[in-house]
Coordinates of C-alpha atoms and ligand atoms in Angstrom, one line a residue:
X1058 CA 119.6 157.8 99.8
X1059 CA 117.5 155.8 102.3
X1060 CA 114.1 156.9 103.5
X1061 CA 113.2 157.0 107.2
X1062 CA 109.7 157.0 108.8
X1063 CA 108.5 157.0 112.3
X1064 CA 105.2 157.0 114.1
X1065 CA 104.1 157.4 117.7
X1066 CA 100.5 157.9 118.8
X1067 CA 97.1 156.2 119.2
X1068 CA 96.9 154.3 116.0
X1069 CA 98.6 151.1 114.9
X1070 CA 102.0 152.1 113.7
X1071 CA 102.6 149.3 111.2
X1072 CA 100.3 150.3 108.3
X1073 CA 101.3 154.0 108.7
X1074 CA 105.0 153.0 108.5
X1075 CA 104.6 150.7 105.6
X1076 CA 102.7 153.3 103.6
X1077 CA 105.3 155.9 104.5
X1078 CA 108.1 153.6 103.3
X1079 CA 106.3 153.1 100.0
X1080 CA 106.1 156.8 99.5
X1081 CA 109.8 157.1 100.3
X1082 CA 110.9 154.1 98.3
X1083 CA 112.3 156.4 95.6
X1084 CA 115.1 157.3 98.0
X1085 CA 116.4 153.8 98.1
X1086 CA 115.0 150.3 97.5
X1087 CA 117.6 147.6 98.1
X1088 CA 116.4 146.5 101.5
X1089 CA 113.8 147.6 104.1
X1090 CA 113.0 147.1 107.7
X1091 CA 110.7 148.1 110.6
X1092 CA 111.0 148.1 114.4
X1093 CA 107.9 148.1 116.6
X1094 CA 107.4 148.0 120.3
X1095 CA 104.5 145.7 120.8
X1096 CA 102.6 145.1 124.0
X1097 CA 103.0 141.3 123.9
X1098 CA 106.4 140.8 122.5
X1099 CA 108.4 144.0 123.3
X1100 CA 110.8 145.2 120.6
X1101 CA 110.1 143.4 117.3
X1102 CA 112.4 144.0 114.3
X1103 CA 111.6 142.7 110.8
X1104 CA 113.9 143.4 107.9
X1105 CA 114.7 141.9 104.6
X1106 CA 116.7 142.4 101.4
X1107 CA 114.5 143.8 98.6
X1108 CA 111.6 146.3 98.5
X1109 CA 108.9 147.3 100.9
X1110 CA 106.6 144.7 99.4
X1111 CA 109.1 142.1 100.3
X1112 CA 109.1 143.4 103.9
X1113 CA 105.4 143.1 104.0
X1114 CA 105.6 139.5 103.0
X1115 CA 108.3 138.9 105.5
X1116 CA 106.2 140.4 108.3
X1117 CA 103.1 138.4 107.4
X1118 CA 101.8 136.3 110.3
X1119 CA 104.1 138.0 112.8
X1120 CA 103.3 140.4 115.7
X1121 CA 102.9 143.7 114.0
X1122 CA 100.9 145.4 116.7
X1123 CA 102.1 148.5 118.6
X1124 CA 101.6 152.2 118.5
X1125 CA 105.2 153.2 118.2
X1126 CA 107.7 152.3 115.4
X1127 CA 110.4 153.3 113.1
X1128 CA 111.1 152.0 109.5
X1129 CA 113.7 152.3 106.8
X1130 CA 114.2 151.8 103.1
X1131 CA 117.8 151.5 102.2
X1132 CA 120.3 152.5 99.5
X1133 CA 123.4 150.7 100.6
X1134 CA 126.5 152.7 101.4
X1135 CA 128.5 150.5 103.9
X1136 CA 127.8 146.8 103.5
X1137 CA 126.0 144.9 100.8
X1138 CA 122.2 145.0 100.7
X1139 CA 121.4 142.0 102.8
X1140 CA 118.8 141.5 105.6
X1141 CA 121.6 141.7 108.2
X1142 CA 122.7 145.0 106.9
X1143 CA 119.2 146.3 106.5
X1144 CA 118.0 148.8 109.2
X1145 CA 116.8 149.0 111.9
X1146 CA 119.9 148.0 113.8
X1147 CA 119.6 146.9 117.4
X1148 CA 122.2 147.4 120.1
X1149 CA 123.8 144.4 121.8
X1150 CA 121.8 144.8 125.0
X1151 CA 118.7 144.5 122.8
X1152 CA 117.2 147.7 124.1
X1153 CA 117.8 150.3 121.4
X1154 CA 116.8 150.2 117.7
X1155 CA 117.9 152.8 115.2
X1156 CA 117.3 153.8 111.6
X1157 CA 119.7 156.1 109.8
X1158 CA 120.1 158.0 106.5
X1159 CA 123.6 159.2 105.9
X1160 CA 127.2 158.1 106.5
X1161 CA 129.2 157.9 109.7
X1162 CA 132.6 158.7 108.3
X1163 CA 134.6 157.8 111.4
X1164 CA 132.7 154.5 112.0
X1165 CA 135.8 152.3 111.6
X1166 CA 137.7 154.1 114.5
X1167 CA 134.6 154.0 116.7
X1168 CA 133.9 150.4 115.9
X1169 CA 137.5 149.4 116.9
X1170 CA 137.1 151.3 120.2
X1171 CA 133.8 149.6 121.0
X1172 CA 135.1 146.2 120.0
X1173 CA 138.0 146.7 122.5
X1174 CA 135.3 147.2 125.1
X1175 CA 133.8 143.9 124.3
X1176 CA 130.9 145.0 122.1
X1177 CA 130.1 142.5 119.3
X1178 CA 128.9 143.6 115.9
X1179 CA 126.6 141.8 113.6
X1180 CA 126.5 143.8 110.5
X1181 CA 129.0 145.7 108.2
X1182 CA 127.2 149.0 108.5
X1183 CA 128.3 152.3 109.9
X1184 CA 124.8 152.6 111.4
X1185 CA 125.2 149.7 113.8
X1186 CA 128.3 151.6 115.2
X1187 CA 126.0 154.5 116.1
X1188 CA 123.5 152.5 118.0
X1189 CA 126.1 150.5 119.8
X1190 CA 127.9 153.7 120.8
X1191 CA 124.7 155.3 122.1
X1192 CA 123.9 152.2 124.1
X1193 CA 127.4 151.9 125.4
X1194 CA 127.3 155.5 126.7
X1195 CA 123.8 154.9 128.2
X1196 CA 124.7 151.7 130.1
X1197 CA 128.2 152.7 131.1
X1198 CA 127.2 156.1 132.5
X1199 CA 123.7 155.2 133.5
X1200 CA 122.3 158.1 131.4
X1201 CA 119.0 158.7 129.9
X1202 CA 118.6 158.2 126.2
X1203 CA 118.6 161.8 125.1
X1204 CA 121.8 162.5 127.0
X1205 CA 123.4 159.4 125.5
X1206 CA 122.4 160.4 122.0
X1207 CA 123.8 163.9 122.5
X1208 CA 127.1 162.6 123.8
X1209 CA 127.4 160.1 121.0
X1210 CA 126.6 162.7 118.3
X1211 CA 129.5 164.7 119.6
X1212 CA 131.8 161.8 118.8
X1213 CA 130.4 161.2 115.3
X1214 CA 131.7 162.7 112.1
X1215 CA 129.5 162.5 109.1
X1216 CA 125.9 162.9 108.0
X1217 CA 122.8 161.6 109.6
X1218 CA 119.1 161.7 109.9
X1219 CA 118.3 159.2 112.5
X1220 CA 115.6 158.0 114.8
X1221 CA 116.0 155.7 117.8
X1222 CA 113.6 153.9 120.1
X1223 CA 114.1 152.2 123.5
X1224 CA 112.2 149.0 124.2
X1225 CA 111.8 150.0 127.8
X1226 CA 110.3 153.4 127.0
X1227 CA 107.5 152.9 124.4
X1228 CA 106.4 156.5 124.8
X1229 CA 109.4 158.2 123.1
X1230 CA 111.2 158.5 119.8
X1231 CA 114.4 160.5 119.6
X1232 CA 115.4 161.8 116.2
X1233 CA 118.4 163.9 115.1
X1234 CA 119.7 165.5 112.0
X1235 CA 123.0 166.5 110.5
X1236 CA 123.2 167.1 106.7
X1237 CA 120.5 164.6 105.9
X1238 CA 116.8 165.7 105.7
X1239 CA 114.3 165.1 108.5
X1240 CA 110.8 166.3 109.0
X1241 CA 108.5 165.9 112.1
X1242 CA 104.8 165.9 111.5
X1243 CA 102.6 167.1 114.3
X1244 CA 99.1 165.6 114.6
X1245 CA 96.5 165.5 117.2
X1246 CA 98.1 163.4 120.0
X1247 CA 100.3 161.7 117.4
X1248 CA 103.6 162.4 115.8
X1249 CA 105.2 161.4 112.5
X1250 CA 108.8 161.4 111.2
X1251 CA 109.9 161.3 107.5
X1252 CA 112.8 162.0 105.3
X1253 CA 110.4 164.3 103.5
X1254 CA 106.8 165.3 104.1
X1255 CA 105.3 162.7 101.7
X1256 CA 104.7 160.0 104.4
X1257 CA 103.1 162.6 106.6
X1258 CA 100.7 164.7 104.5
X1259 CA 97.9 162.1 104.7
X1260 CA 97.6 162.7 108.4
X1261 CA 98.6 166.3 109.1
X1262 CA 99.8 169.4 107.3
X1263 CA 101.7 170.7 110.3
X1264 CA 105.4 170.0 110.1
X1265 CA 108.8 171.1 111.5
X1266 CA 111.9 170.8 109.3
X1267 CA 114.9 170.0 111.5
X1268 CA 118.1 172.0 111.1
X1269 CA 121.6 170.6 111.4
X1270 CA 122.5 169.5 115.0
X1271 CA 118.8 169.5 116.0
X1272 CA 117.5 166.7 118.2
X1273 CA 113.7 166.1 118.4
X1274 CA 112.3 164.5 121.6
X1275 CA 109.0 163.1 120.6
X1276 CA 106.9 162.0 123.6
X1277 CA 103.4 160.6 123.1
X1278 CA 102.3 162.1 126.5
X1279 CA 103.3 165.7 125.5
X1280 CA 101.4 168.0 123.3
X1281 CA 104.4 169.3 121.5
X1282 CA 107.8 168.0 120.3
X1283 CA 110.8 169.3 122.2
X1284 CA 113.8 170.4 120.2
X1285 CA 117.3 170.8 121.6
X1286 CA 120.7 170.9 119.9
X1287 CA 123.6 168.6 120.7
X1288 CA 124.7 171.1 123.4
X1289 CA 121.3 170.6 125.1
X1290 CA 120.1 174.2 124.4
X1291 CA 116.4 174.4 123.7
X1292 CA 115.5 175.3 120.1
X1293 CA 112.3 177.1 119.1
X1294 CA 110.9 175.9 115.8
X1295 CA 108.1 177.4 113.9
X1296 CA 105.5 174.9 112.9
X1297 CA 105.0 175.2 109.1
X1298 CA 101.8 174.4 107.2
X1299 CA 102.5 172.5 104.0
X1300 CA 100.5 172.7 100.8
X1301 CA 100.8 169.2 99.4
X1302 CA 97.9 167.0 98.6
X1303 CA 97.8 163.2 98.2
X1304 CA 97.1 163.3 94.4
X1305 CA 100.4 165.0 93.9
X1306 CA 102.3 162.0 95.3
X1307 CA 100.2 159.3 93.7
X1308 CA 100.2 157.9 90.2
X1309 CA 96.8 159.2 89.1
X1310 CA 96.0 156.4 86.6
X1311 CA 99.5 156.3 85.0
X1312 CA 101.4 153.0 85.1
X1313 CA 104.5 154.8 86.4
X1314 CA 105.4 158.0 88.1
X1315 CA 107.9 158.7 85.4
X1316 CA 105.2 158.7 82.7
X1317 CA 102.8 160.7 84.9
X1318 CA 105.6 163.3 85.4
X1319 CA 106.4 163.5 81.7
X1320 CA 102.8 164.2 81.0
X1321 CA 102.5 166.7 83.8
X1322 CA 105.0 169.0 82.2
X1323 CA 102.5 171.4 80.5
X1324 CA 100.7 171.9 83.9
X1325 CA 103.9 172.0 86.0
X1326 CA 105.4 174.6 83.8
X1327 CA 102.3 176.7 84.1
X1328 CA 102.7 176.4 87.9
X1329 CA 106.3 177.3 87.5
X1330 CA 105.5 180.5 85.6
X1331 CA 102.4 181.4 87.5
X1332 CA 102.6 185.0 88.8
X1333 CA 106.0 185.3 87.2
X1334 CA 105.4 185.5 83.5
X1335 CA 102.8 188.0 82.6
X1336 CA 102.1 188.0 78.9
X1337 CA 99.6 190.9 79.0
X1338 CA 102.1 193.2 80.6
X1339 CA 104.9 191.7 78.5
X1340 CA 106.9 191.0 81.7
X1341 CA 108.7 188.5 83.8
X1342 CA 108.8 189.3 87.5
X1343 CA 110.9 187.3 89.9
X1344 CA 110.7 188.5 93.5
X1345 CA 114.3 187.5 94.1
X1346 CA 115.5 189.8 91.3
X1347 CA 113.5 192.7 92.9
X1348 CA 114.7 192.0 96.4
X1349 CA 118.4 191.3 95.4
X1350 CA 118.6 193.5 92.3
X1351 CA 121.9 195.0 93.2
X1352 CA 123.7 191.6 93.8
X1353 CA 122.3 190.1 90.7
X1354 CA 122.6 192.8 88.1
X1355 CA 126.1 193.7 89.3
X1356 CA 127.4 190.1 89.4
X1357 CA 130.8 189.9 87.7
X1358 CA 130.3 186.2 87.1
X1359 CA 127.8 183.4 87.7
X1360 CA 129.0 180.0 88.8
X1361 CA 126.4 177.3 88.4
X1362 CA 126.8 174.3 90.7
X1363 CA 124.7 171.1 90.3
X1364 CA 124.8 167.4 89.8
X1365 CA 123.2 165.0 87.2
X1366 CA 120.2 166.3 85.4
X1367 CA 120.3 169.6 87.3
X1368 CA 123.8 170.1 85.9
X1369 CA 122.5 169.7 82.3
X1370 CA 119.9 172.4 83.1
X1371 CA 122.9 174.5 84.3
X1372 CA 124.5 174.1 80.8
X1373 CA 121.4 175.6 79.2
X1374 CA 121.4 178.3 81.9
X1375 CA 124.9 179.3 80.9
X1376 CA 123.9 180.0 77.4
X1377 CA 120.8 181.9 78.4
X1378 CA 122.6 184.1 81.0
X1379 CA 125.6 184.8 78.7
X1380 CA 123.4 185.6 75.7
X1381 CA 120.9 187.8 77.4
X1382 CA 122.7 189.3 80.4
X1383 CA 126.3 189.5 79.0
X1384 CA 127.7 188.1 82.2
X1385 CA 130.2 185.2 82.1
X1386 CA 129.0 181.9 83.5
X1387 CA 130.8 178.8 84.6
X1388 CA 129.0 175.5 85.1
X1389 CA 130.6 173.2 87.6
X1390 CA 129.9 169.7 88.9
X1391 CA 129.2 170.4 92.6
X1392 CA 131.3 167.3 93.5
X1393 CA 134.4 168.7 91.8
X1394 CA 133.8 172.3 92.7
X1395 CA 133.7 171.6 96.5
X1396 CA 137.2 170.1 96.4
X1397 CA 138.8 172.4 93.8
X1398 CA 139.8 175.4 95.9
X1399 CA 137.9 177.7 93.5
X1400 CA 138.7 181.4 93.1
X1401 CA 135.6 183.1 94.3
X1402 CA 134.9 186.6 95.6
X1403 CA 132.0 188.7 96.8
X1404 CA 131.1 189.8 93.3
X1405 CA 130.4 186.3 92.2
X1406 CA 126.9 184.8 92.3
X1407 CA 126.7 181.1 92.7
X1408 CA 123.5 179.5 91.4
X1409 CA 122.8 176.1 93.0
X1410 CA 120.4 173.9 91.1
X1411 CA 118.9 170.9 92.8
X1412 CA 115.5 169.2 92.4
X1413 CA 115.6 167.7 95.9
X1414 CA 117.4 170.5 97.5
X1415 CA 119.3 167.8 99.5
X1416 CA 122.1 166.6 97.2
X1417 CA 125.1 166.5 99.5
X1418 CA 127.7 167.7 97.0
X1419 CA 125.6 170.6 95.9
X1420 CA 125.0 171.6 99.5
X1421 CA 128.7 171.4 100.3
X1422 CA 129.4 173.6 97.2
X1423 CA 127.0 176.2 98.5
X1424 CA 128.6 176.2 101.9
X1425 CA 132.1 176.6 100.4
X1426 CA 131.0 179.4 98.1
X1427 CA 129.3 181.1 101.0
X1428 CA 132.4 181.0 103.1
X1429 CA 134.3 182.5 100.3
X1430 CA 131.9 185.5 100.2
X1431 CA 129.8 184.7 97.1
X1432 CA 126.1 185.6 96.9
X1433 CA 124.1 182.3 96.7
X1434 CA 121.0 181.8 94.6
X1435 CA 119.1 178.5 94.8
X1436 CA 116.9 176.9 92.1
X1437 CA 115.2 174.0 93.9
X1438 CA 111.9 172.1 93.8
X1439 CA 111.5 170.6 97.3
X1440 CA 110.1 173.3 99.5
X1441 CA 111.9 173.8 102.8
X1442 CA 114.7 171.5 101.8
X1443 CA 118.3 172.1 102.9
X1444 CA 119.7 174.0 99.9
X1445 CA 117.0 176.7 99.8
X1446 CA 117.5 177.2 103.5
X1447 CA 121.3 177.6 103.0
X1448 CA 121.0 180.2 100.2
X1449 CA 120.4 183.9 100.4
X1450 CA 117.6 183.9 97.9
X1451 CA 116.4 181.9 95.0
X1452 CA 113.4 180.7 93.0
X1453 CA 111.5 177.5 93.6
X1454 CA 110.6 175.7 90.4
X1455 CA 107.1 174.8 91.8
X1456 CA 106.6 171.7 89.6
X1457 CA 105.2 169.6 92.4
X1458 CA 106.8 166.5 93.9
X1459 CA 108.9 164.5 91.5
X1460 CA 108.9 160.8 92.5
X1461 CA 110.3 158.9 89.5
X1462 CA 114.0 158.5 90.0
X1463 CA 114.8 159.7 86.5
X1464 CA 114.2 163.4 86.6
X1465 CA 111.8 164.8 84.0
X1466 CA 109.5 167.7 84.9
X1467 CA 112.1 169.1 87.3
X1468 CA 114.5 169.5 84.4
X1469 CA 112.1 171.6 82.3
X1470 CA 111.1 173.5 85.4
X1471 CA 114.8 174.3 86.1
X1472 CA 115.3 175.5 82.5
X1473 CA 112.1 177.6 82.7
X1474 CA 113.4 179.3 85.9
X1475 CA 116.8 179.9 84.3
X1476 CA 115.0 181.4 81.3
X1477 CA 112.9 183.7 83.5
X1478 CA 116.0 184.6 85.6
X1479 CA 118.0 185.5 82.5
X1480 CA 115.2 187.6 81.1
X1481 CA 114.6 189.5 84.4
X1482 CA 118.3 190.2 84.9
X1483 CA 118.9 191.1 81.3
X1484 CA 116.0 193.6 81.3
X1485 CA 117.3 195.1 84.6
X1486 CA 120.7 195.5 83.1
X1487 CA 119.5 196.8 79.8
X1488 CA 121.4 194.1 77.9
X1489 CA 118.4 192.7 75.9
X1490 CA 116.6 194.4 73.0
X1491 CA 113.0 195.1 74.3
X1492 CA 111.4 193.5 71.2
X1493 CA 113.4 190.3 71.7
X1494 CA 112.5 190.3 75.4
X1495 CA 108.8 190.6 74.6
X1496 CA 109.0 187.9 72.0
X1497 CA 110.7 185.6 74.5
X1498 CA 108.0 186.4 77.2
X1499 CA 105.3 185.4 74.7
X1500 CA 107.3 182.3 73.5
X1501 CA 107.8 181.1 77.1
X1502 CA 104.2 181.6 77.9
X1503 CA 103.2 179.5 74.9
X1504 CA 105.4 176.6 75.8
X1505 CA 102.9 174.6 78.0
X1506 CA 100.4 174.5 75.1
X1507 CA 103.1 173.4 72.7
X1508 CA 104.2 170.7 75.1
X1509 CA 100.7 169.5 75.2
X1510 CA 100.4 169.4 71.4
X1511 CA 103.8 167.6 71.3
X1512 CA 102.9 165.0 73.9
X1513 CA 99.7 164.2 72.0
X1514 CA 101.4 163.9 68.6
X1515 CA 104.5 162.0 69.6
X1516 CA 103.6 159.6 72.4
X1517 CA 102.3 156.7 70.3
X1518 CA 104.9 157.2 67.6
X1519 CA 107.7 157.1 70.1
X1520 CA 106.2 153.9 71.6
X1521 CA 106.4 152.3 68.2
X1522 CA 110.0 153.6 67.5
X1523 CA 111.2 152.3 70.9
X1524 CA 110.1 148.7 69.9
X1525 CA 112.5 148.9 67.0
X1526 CA 115.5 150.0 69.0
X1527 CA 115.4 147.7 72.1
X1528 CA 118.1 145.6 70.4
X1529 CA 120.7 148.4 70.8
X1530 CA 123.5 148.1 73.2
X1531 CA 124.8 151.7 72.5
X1532 CA 123.2 154.9 71.6
X1533 CA 124.6 158.2 70.5
X1534 CA 122.8 161.5 71.2
X1535 CA 123.8 164.7 69.3
X1536 CA 122.8 168.3 69.5
X1537 CA 124.2 171.8 69.2
X1538 CA 123.9 175.1 70.9
X1539 CA 120.9 175.1 73.3
X1540 CA 120.2 171.5 72.3
X1541 CA 123.6 170.1 73.2
X1542 CA 122.7 169.8 76.9
X1543 CA 119.4 168.2 75.7
X1544 CA 121.5 165.5 74.0
X1545 CA 123.4 164.9 77.2
X1546 CA 120.1 164.7 79.1
X1547 CA 118.5 162.3 76.6
X1548 CA 121.5 160.0 76.9
X1549 CA 121.4 160.2 80.7
X1550 CA 117.7 159.3 80.7
X1551 CA 118.3 156.2 78.6
X1552 CA 121.3 155.0 80.6
X1553 CA 119.5 155.5 83.9
X1554 CA 116.4 153.5 83.2
X1555 CA 117.1 151.1 80.4
X1556 CA 120.8 150.3 81.2
X1557 CA 121.8 150.9 77.6
X1558 CA 125.1 152.6 77.2
X1559 CA 124.4 156.1 75.7
X1560 CA 126.7 159.1 75.1
X1561 CA 125.7 162.7 74.5
X1562 CA 127.9 164.9 72.3
X1563 CA 127.9 168.2 70.7
X1564 CA 127.1 167.2 67.1
X1565 CA 130.3 168.7 65.6
X1566 CA 132.5 166.7 68.0
X1567 CA 131.2 163.5 66.5
X1568 CA 134.1 163.5 64.0
X1569 CA 136.6 163.6 66.8
X1570 CA 135.9 160.2 68.1
X1571 CA 132.3 158.9 68.3
X1572 CA 132.1 158.6 64.5
X1573 CA 134.4 155.5 64.9
X1574 CA 131.5 153.7 66.7
X1575 CA 129.0 154.2 63.9
X1576 CA 127.8 151.2 62.0
X1577 CA 124.5 149.7 60.9
X1578 CA 123.8 148.7 64.5
X1579 CA 124.2 152.2 66.0
X1580 CA 121.1 154.4 66.6
X1581 CA 122.0 158.1 66.6
X1582 CA 119.4 160.5 68.1
X1583 CA 120.0 163.9 66.6
X1584 CA 118.2 167.1 67.5
X1585 CA 118.2 168.8 64.1
X1586 CA 115.7 171.6 64.2
X1587 CA 115.8 174.5 61.8
X1588 CA 117.9 176.9 63.7
X1589 CA 121.2 178.8 63.2
X1590 CA 123.2 175.6 62.9
X1591 CA 120.8 173.7 60.8
X1592 CA 123.1 173.3 57.8
X1593 CA 125.9 171.9 59.9
X1594 CA 123.5 169.4 61.5
X1595 CA 122.4 168.3 58.0
X1596 CA 126.0 167.5 57.2
X1597 CA 126.3 165.5 60.5
X1598 CA 123.3 163.5 59.4
X1599 CA 124.8 162.8 56.0
X1600 CA 128.0 161.6 57.7
X1601 CA 126.1 159.2 59.9
X1602 CA 124.1 157.9 57.0
X1603 CA 127.2 157.4 54.9
X1604 CA 128.4 155.0 57.6
X1605 CA 125.0 153.2 57.7
X1606 CA 124.1 154.6 61.2
X1607 CA 120.4 154.7 62.0
X1608 CA 119.2 158.2 62.5
X1609 CA 116.3 159.2 64.8
X1610 CA 115.9 162.9 64.2
X1611 CA 113.9 165.5 66.1
X1612 CA 112.9 167.9 63.3
X1613 CA 111.0 171.1 62.8
X1614 CA 107.4 170.5 61.6
X1615 CA 108.0 171.8 58.1
X1616 CA 111.4 170.2 57.5
X1617 CA 111.0 167.7 54.7
X1618 CA 114.8 167.4 54.1
X1619 CA 115.7 165.9 57.4
X1620 CA 112.5 163.8 57.4
X1621 CA 113.6 162.2 54.1
X1622 CA 117.1 161.5 55.4
X1623 CA 116.3 160.1 58.8
X1624 CA 115.2 156.5 59.5
X1625 CA 112.7 157.8 62.1
X1626 CA 111.7 161.3 62.9
X1627 CA 109.7 163.2 65.5
X1628 CA 108.3 166.6 64.7
X1629 CA 108.7 169.5 67.2
X1630 CA 106.4 172.5 67.3
X1631 CA 108.1 175.7 66.3
X1632 CA 109.4 178.0 69.0
X1633 CA 112.3 180.4 69.6
X1634 CA 115.7 178.7 69.5
X1635 CA 116.6 179.2 73.2
X1636 CA 113.2 177.7 74.2
X1637 CA 113.7 174.5 72.1
X1638 CA 115.1 172.5 75.0
X1639 CA 111.7 172.8 76.7
X1640 CA 110.2 170.9 73.8
X1641 CA 113.0 168.7 72.5
X1642 CA 113.6 167.1 75.9
X1643 CA 110.1 165.6 76.0
X1644 CA 110.4 163.0 73.1
X1645 CA 113.8 162.0 74.6
X1646 CA 112.2 161.3 78.0
X1647 CA 109.5 159.3 76.3
X1648 CA 112.0 157.4 74.2
X1649 CA 114.0 156.4 77.3
X1650 CA 110.8 155.5 79.1
X1651 CA 109.4 153.2 76.3
X1652 CA 112.7 151.5 75.6
X1653 CA 113.0 150.7 79.3
X1654 CA 109.4 149.4 79.4
X1655 CA 110.0 147.2 76.3
X1656 CA 113.1 145.8 78.0
X1657 CA 111.0 145.0 81.1
X1658 CA 112.9 147.4 83.4
X1659 CA 111.5 149.1 86.6
X1660 CA 111.5 152.7 85.3
X1661 CA 110.6 154.3 88.6
X1662 CA 113.2 152.4 90.6
X1663 CA 116.2 151.8 88.4
X1664 CA 118.9 149.6 89.8
X1665 CA 121.7 151.2 91.9
X1666 CA 120.2 154.7 91.7
X1667 CA 118.4 156.9 94.2
X1668 CA 116.5 160.1 93.7
X1669 CA 118.0 162.1 96.5
X1670 CA 121.8 161.6 96.9
X1671 CA 122.4 162.8 100.5
X1672 CA 125.9 161.1 100.6
X1673 CA 129.1 162.1 98.8
Ligands
LIG1250 C1 120.4 161.8 91.5 C2 119.2 161.6 90.7 C3 119.2 162.5 89.4 C4 119.5 164.0 89.8 C5 120.7 164.1 90.7 C6 120.8 165.5 91.3 O1 121.5 161.3 90.8 O2 119.0 160.3 90.4 O3 117.9 162.4 88.8 O4 119.6 164.7 88.7 O5 120.7 163.2 91.8 O6 119.8 165.7 92.2 P1 119.2 167.1 92.6 O7 118.1 166.7 93.5 O8 120.3 167.8 93.2 O9 118.7 167.8 91.4

């Protein structure tokens, strides 16, 4: 939901800011803009509807010099994506320029008050209200910029990561955070700002993650950044060293991040399990389960809160935790949970799942559960992000940065962590048979190799199948048990990037509605592996065929029966039933990817979506 970048130092700011915006484009891509303070022309603002590449064209031939600047890539909340509504926004005096990620909830009231004082507005955005308010306070009371920002932030309700520059002070950027992520990079005589560390790591690995209510005063003449809170109290921040390298955030020869991330899964799951799954010792060790053993093994109930793909991982987590740990589990959409007045007490453990660690609804659900006394466990990918910092403990999935907007490797990473967590707790509680436990440890350890085998065997075939089905306007995805959430996830992937309407259903529910949609036009993807419910799935396939539906089946390698019935099939390597999602998801990711490619869609930046949803 909007990406923000800033630079101040000795180099030319423009190329650094543009590169940074490109790295953050996954966060929003409907318009982009940049503000520079140049020696010749003073404050220069260039902005346009469209992507960062459009901004570059727009800025061609203009004065793009200057060693201080801020830049923004937008996912519209208030006001259409137009060049007027694009950031940066400049105050009426022409002195201040601001970029902002978040929502100012009371912007309408503030706007009316400012209008009454004679301030004219030029855009429909909540962000313009913020910069006008800051500048009004500054001029009216003749205050310095930091004080004006602090006073303004006291009046603002909502979420923000923002950076502001003053045309008359080209030595300073002021940045602040409330509920939206913000990172400061500390170089040698130069400083960087980013919504995450990806625009920064090329230049320095030293960063500070801002906390809520923090304000950073970044001055090119000072060695260090000063941090205060909105009450003007000094804040000491530890400078963290980050372990990201450039290749992790670049495409590495793949045409799209999404395809790269699908193919990375064998390696990313190895990283996820490294030091945790030890097949020689037949053991799964999670430090969180050692450190918080009492809270976890005595939990009376788990409540999983998440959104989107992470919620689908949660549905698999429920089955794993209930089966192996014998503890009841509820899975809630974080957006509903936070407003539902849930009954929670201190024997509940809330598991928050989030790739980005920044999803506003999931973060709010965590805060609510914390207030009600629950113990909070986070399952996140982005290191140092807000959710892991708000939880008591947790487990990073360690699959590396995920940049494609449609989540792929993060999903299998989340399911892997949920599997390890279930095994570790089940063993500690004594609710799992030791032979089954050992089989599962081995099965989990073998998954990356099986994924590799599967990717090699199915990639081309799925590419071919996808060409047949680009005509479809609807798709149905069916699965049962552990594969029911996989069906939901497959349907979501297709919707997100190809804009084909797709529904996921538990296969047996088909007869309660979706069967009415089946005709010779309707492709039905069914995960029909040889597991406990195989016979029932066979009947579902017969029912689809009897109505001339077109079946694309995911089948076990040795299953000739389903292969003969299906129009198209993909073979899955054998594994234990509860580990099947870690394989079955992959062909569905590829199917969505290739169908979207055949339809000429931008898979990495699907319309209207953003990777990190930091607004409600
Ligand atoms: C957005 C993304 C999805 C993601 C969801 C939750 O909608 O486009 O891919 O699953 O947010 O994000 P999180 O970072 O909390 O997992």
